[in-house]
XYZ file of C-alpha atoms in Angstrom:
386
model
C 120.578 42.096 133.878
C 123.218 44.792 135.214
C 126.872 44.107 134.732
C 128.202 42.539 138.228
C 131.331 44.835 138.562
C 130.919 48.362 138.850
C 132.957 50.908 138.804
C 132.231 54.361 139.555
C 134.286 57.279 138.381
C 133.905 60.406 140.271
C 135.632 63.177 138.237
C 134.798 65.918 140.636
C 132.822 66.409 143.735
C 132.197 69.829 142.279
C 128.430 71.131 141.402
C 127.192 73.924 140.060
C 123.450 73.156 141.758
C 122.401 73.969 144.960
C 119.964 71.106 145.947
C 118.756 71.184 149.281
C 118.835 67.725 150.294
C 122.241 66.721 148.747
C 125.345 65.398 150.719
C 127.344 64.444 147.916
C 129.155 68.046 146.864
C 132.375 69.737 147.529
C 132.701 73.146 145.918
C 136.656 72.733 146.880
C 136.909 69.569 145.387
C 139.373 68.666 142.712
C 139.338 67.641 138.852
C 140.223 63.991 138.047
C 143.439 64.054 135.391
C 143.780 62.063 132.694
C 146.880 60.785 134.599
C 144.277 58.995 136.886
C 141.918 57.802 134.537
C 144.762 55.807 132.943
C 145.709 54.581 136.579
C 142.181 53.652 136.774
C 143.018 51.708 133.723
C 145.986 49.954 135.028
C 144.490 48.658 137.843
C 141.608 47.070 135.985
C 143.744 45.145 133.442
C 144.608 42.528 135.164
C 140.650 41.600 135.699
C 139.662 38.384 133.863
C 135.858 36.843 133.479
C 134.313 40.199 134.517
C 132.112 42.520 132.463
C 132.112 46.106 133.648
C 129.853 49.000 134.117
C 131.337 52.214 134.271
C 129.546 55.145 135.575
C 130.560 58.716 135.919
C 128.961 60.494 138.924
C 129.821 63.496 141.297
C 129.359 65.981 142.370
C 128.491 66.888 138.230
C 130.769 64.696 136.302
C 130.141 67.163 132.921
C 132.309 69.606 135.017
C 135.284 67.722 133.832
C 135.187 68.952 130.060
C 134.892 67.719 126.770
C 138.519 66.979 126.863
C 138.157 64.669 129.659
C 136.163 62.008 128.272
C 137.545 62.608 124.618
C 140.325 60.882 125.842
C 138.988 58.492 128.823
C 136.291 56.972 127.079
C 138.725 55.616 124.181
C 141.205 54.275 126.835
C 138.796 52.686 128.991
C 137.166 51.119 125.544
C 140.438 50.002 123.768
C 142.587 48.851 126.885
C 139.818 47.164 128.835
C 138.198 45.489 126.171
C 138.354 42.429 127.279
C 135.977 43.249 130.143
C 133.371 44.601 127.803
C 133.266 48.009 129.454
C 129.541 49.367 129.473
C 129.345 53.590 130.098
C 126.999 55.192 131.978
C 126.355 58.889 133.657
C 124.691 60.803 136.348
C 124.394 64.623 135.398
C 122.191 67.541 136.485
C 122.691 67.979 132.331
C 123.615 72.349 133.305
C 126.753 71.812 131.260
C 125.977 69.929 128.517
C 126.724 71.094 125.016
C 126.915 69.458 121.468
C 130.423 69.164 121.859
C 129.775 67.071 124.998
C 127.088 65.141 123.733
C 128.480 64.007 120.587
C 131.439 62.869 122.008
C 129.195 60.400 124.694
C 126.600 59.390 121.865
C 129.799 58.349 120.093
C 130.169 55.686 123.128
C 126.239 55.153 123.534
C 126.393 56.857 126.889
C 122.860 56.308 128.793
C 122.308 59.936 130.794
C 120.232 59.391 134.172
C 119.462 62.746 135.802
C 117.071 64.417 138.662
C 113.525 66.003 137.758
C 111.214 65.867 141.327
C 107.904 66.517 139.572
C 106.731 69.884 138.064
C 108.718 72.852 138.086
C 107.622 74.486 140.998
C 108.495 71.428 142.980
C 111.571 70.880 141.127
C 113.026 74.309 141.899
C 111.865 74.373 145.957
C 113.819 71.400 146.270
C 116.543 71.744 144.136
C 116.789 75.474 143.893
C 115.885 78.174 141.592
C 116.336 77.645 137.700
C 116.976 74.168 138.263
C 114.008 72.672 135.852
C 114.301 74.620 133.132
C 118.432 74.107 132.901
C 117.957 70.971 133.148
C 115.327 70.649 130.621
C 118.019 72.380 128.478
C 120.405 70.073 128.771
C 117.858 67.627 128.193
C 117.183 68.933 124.729
C 120.746 69.281 123.436
C 121.328 65.396 124.577
C 118.352 63.879 122.923
C 118.825 66.207 119.880
C 122.009 63.780 119.404
C 120.344 60.903 120.249
C 121.429 60.177 123.528
C 119.320 58.307 126.174
C 117.952 60.363 129.402
C 116.021 58.929 132.084
C 115.596 61.193 135.711
C 115.285 59.913 138.762
C 112.768 62.063 141.296
C 113.655 62.085 144.561
C 111.042 62.139 147.199
C 111.645 64.238 150.603
C 109.435 64.230 153.394
C 108.101 67.543 151.905
C 107.032 66.040 148.318
C 105.941 62.669 149.245
C 102.610 64.542 150.149
C 102.260 65.275 146.374
C 102.735 61.959 145.036
C 99.576 61.721 143.109
C 101.083 65.017 141.257
C 104.264 63.844 140.586
C 103.287 60.444 139.044
C 100.975 62.050 136.717
C 103.584 64.493 135.644
C 105.913 61.587 134.661
C 103.073 60.068 132.972
C 101.780 62.997 130.997
C 105.880 63.446 130.110
C 106.164 59.968 128.801
C 109.250 59.690 130.812
C 110.124 56.285 132.177
C 110.366 56.807 136.289
C 112.781 55.843 138.229
C 112.721 56.821 142.553
C 115.015 57.420 145.357
C 113.797 58.401 148.651
C 115.846 61.489 150.303
C 118.802 59.559 152.266
C 120.427 60.619 155.472
C 123.796 61.467 155.111
C 127.218 60.565 156.956
C 128.449 63.977 155.944
C 126.035 66.783 157.002
C 125.286 68.234 160.304
C 121.812 67.905 159.636
C 121.707 64.556 158.191
C 117.639 63.779 158.250
C 116.267 67.201 157.459
C 114.903 65.968 154.260
C 114.976 62.100 154.960
C 111.830 60.552 153.851
C 110.581 57.967 156.818
C 110.653 54.519 156.401
C 106.895 53.654 156.984
C 106.292 56.723 154.597
C 108.610 54.921 152.043
C 106.804 51.761 152.520
C 103.397 53.037 151.637
C 104.522 55.334 148.707
C 105.907 52.008 147.142
C 102.798 50.214 147.527
C 101.086 53.165 146.176
C 103.711 53.535 142.803
C 103.058 49.376 142.534
C 99.838 50.275 142.260
C 99.934 52.782 139.719
C 102.394 50.933 137.507
C 99.963 48.049 137.499
C 97.219 50.077 136.640
C 98.928 51.961 133.705
C 101.544 49.481 132.842
C 100.974 49.912 129.213
C 101.626 53.621 129.355
C 103.809 53.949 131.918
C 107.234 52.260 133.560
C 108.469 52.649 137.208
C 112.012 51.389 136.875
C 112.200 50.777 140.829
C 108.768 48.547 141.061
C 110.057 46.823 138.091
C 113.453 45.605 140.072
C 111.222 45.178 143.078
C 109.124 42.602 141.512
C 112.112 40.916 139.833
C 113.607 40.057 143.115
C 110.957 38.570 144.740
C 110.211 36.359 141.042
C 113.573 35.387 140.613
C 115.217 35.351 144.577
C 117.762 37.268 143.433
C 118.825 41.134 144.116
C 120.618 42.368 141.186
C 120.505 46.307 141.586
C 121.902 48.943 144.054
C 120.275 48.198 147.410
C 119.123 45.443 146.534
C 122.511 43.353 146.373
C 125.495 41.933 147.831
C 127.588 44.819 146.230
C 130.702 43.650 148.607
C 133.786 43.215 146.390
C 131.980 43.983 143.139
C 131.228 47.739 143.263
C 133.529 50.813 143.522
C 134.330 54.152 143.393
C 137.403 56.201 142.746
C 137.431 59.963 143.621
C 139.269 62.809 141.481
C 142.780 62.013 143.128
C 142.539 57.960 142.450
C 141.102 56.948 145.721
C 139.116 54.013 145.888
C 136.264 53.624 148.114
C 133.214 50.561 148.818
C 130.805 53.382 147.142
C 130.327 56.818 145.538
C 128.727 57.750 148.606
C 131.735 57.927 150.899
C 134.051 59.539 148.510
C 135.927 62.336 150.297
C 135.826 60.426 153.625
C 139.253 59.408 154.392
C 137.898 56.742 156.605
C 136.633 54.858 154.064
C 139.679 54.887 151.540
C 140.790 51.269 150.792
C 143.402 51.957 148.588
C 144.527 53.735 145.162
C 144.488 53.030 141.639
C 148.281 54.020 141.502
C 149.176 51.210 143.430
C 146.952 48.686 141.784
C 145.797 46.896 144.562
C 144.393 43.369 143.859
C 140.588 43.110 145.092
C 141.372 41.058 148.257
C 143.786 43.734 149.477
C 141.006 46.241 149.107
C 138.596 44.023 150.768
C 141.293 43.343 154.054
C 141.581 47.247 154.047
C 140.250 48.755 157.444
C 137.099 50.160 155.151
C 136.725 46.836 153.443
C 136.544 44.911 156.856
C 133.474 47.199 158.058
C 131.645 46.394 154.730
C 132.459 42.821 155.146
C 131.467 43.189 159.124
C 128.069 44.621 157.809
C 127.716 41.534 155.554
C 128.356 39.090 158.392
C 125.527 41.512 160.660
C 122.619 40.752 157.790
C 123.765 36.815 157.753
C 122.708 36.648 161.466
C 120.093 39.864 162.156
C 118.388 39.224 159.005
C 118.400 34.989 158.973
C 114.809 34.996 159.797
C 113.522 37.254 156.865
C 111.714 35.519 153.693
C 113.443 38.638 151.891
C 117.521 37.937 152.929
C 118.097 36.710 149.232
C 117.802 39.194 147.634
C 117.456 42.131 149.934
C 120.547 41.483 151.628
C 119.809 44.074 154.556
C 119.552 47.072 151.950
C 121.854 49.319 151.558
C 125.285 49.355 153.584
C 125.693 53.228 153.546
C 122.211 53.727 154.840
C 122.814 51.259 157.586
C 126.176 52.899 158.468
C 124.645 56.461 158.213
C 121.973 55.651 161.054
C 124.231 54.641 163.162
C 126.960 57.070 163.596
C 129.363 54.692 161.013
C 129.202 51.553 163.455
C 127.689 47.744 162.328
C 125.067 48.053 164.313
C 122.033 47.628 162.142
C 120.539 46.840 159.195
C 119.411 49.373 156.576
C 116.583 51.964 158.629
C 114.380 51.505 155.437
C 114.548 47.756 156.106
C 110.591 48.615 157.286
C 109.577 50.195 153.681
C 111.368 47.016 152.080
C 109.613 44.426 154.010
C 106.619 46.362 153.486
C 106.686 46.134 149.273
C 108.508 42.470 149.216
C 105.370 41.408 151.450
C 102.860 43.087 149.563
C 104.554 42.040 146.059
C 105.075 38.295 147.193
C 101.247 37.978 148.753
C 100.029 38.840 145.570
C 101.997 36.817 143.612
C 101.119 34.296 145.516
C 97.650 34.917 145.154
C 97.349 35.200 141.716
C 99.085 32.027 141.084
C 96.805 29.978 143.692
C 93.914 31.546 142.019
C 95.306 30.365 138.206
C 93.073 27.116 138.668
C 90.172 29.487 137.803
C 91.021 28.997 134.604
C 89.203 25.746 133.929
C 85.569 27.360 135.330
C 82.776 28.105 132.538
C 83.609 31.243 130.237
C 80.467 33.418 131.981
C 82.090 33.046 135.349
C 85.772 33.664 134.182
C 84.306 36.878 132.310
C 83.157 38.055 135.699
C 86.388 37.288 137.467
C 88.593 39.322 135.146
C 86.215 41.788 135.175
C 86.192 42.531 138.832
C 90.365 41.551 139.056
C 92.701 44.410 139.957
C 96.008 44.233 137.694
C 98.264 41.210 138.645
C 101.540 41.482 139.375
C 102.298 38.584 137.306
C 101.612 40.575 134.340
C 104.194 42.695 135.080
C 106.657 40.017 135.676
C 106.030 38.446 132.118
C 106.298 41.708 130.571
C 110.063 42.395 132.711
C 110.953 38.805 131.581
C 109.643 39.504 128.093
C 112.102 42.472 127.668
């Protein structure tokens, strides 16, 4: 289970990469100072009864350099010990060095990076030499014992190669996590690479089948999370959770936002860490009120949906990006979410109903088992036991 309180630290929006569908980098971005990092700690020190995950994101967080992490990691660990801090980082790994890897390994910082499939496909979507540079950083990180997992972004171009992409991840022995290419509030052409809700829904069903078929050798984190949502009737990960008031991002200058996707957009600033605002004060800001208005909208718009308890209308950013920042609808990937949640639910219910077959004669059961497809409940059992 993920920690319920999440602070995303954005040391800079700068990034050496040139990924074609990226909307979160800014070549003119400043870098966070140690003073701002200390202000983050002062802001959070009054919190009690929370377990907090700190995720270093960007842009490219390694641009902050080794001295930043040599200072910030022990600062958070010592001054916020009462919050049981845990760390994570999302990086393209290009700037990974032995020095940085040693610092991060001392605090057991798991790394998320991005590979979209085989080298040619990855480079097409993320730029020439992206694959080789990321893999060079991967080798340094893993040599120091760091856990590295890759996110695969499916675009309206790459989804046609889903079989090749899944096979590539399986052959590498990597756990797979995926993102659909998303619209942006920042770009002039926000949907150039966007995966349509219909395509995304069918992709998730395909990945469900692949996860079940290869359950003993291959893990798709998204499928695990989706099955957990349905089984527990509770959302626990980004997109499928009520993140209002429990997730914040801090930009390089100390400005506080509802999520890292809004960083750099002045109209979404909720406050600044230098003022040490309370959670109530942040949610009372115009940006906070817009987030709460989205929550109220979901309560009405999704009231009749069977999945509202663990979907919560999907991601607020996605919803706002699709409606010119006005609260007019839910996440446009709603169609995809319904498709996969309905699929998991129907399979789960069918498997539970078929449980009475356990009393059937052995010969009959043998035939049933030979013909049956791998079951969702088998995967759920594995998830629960982990």
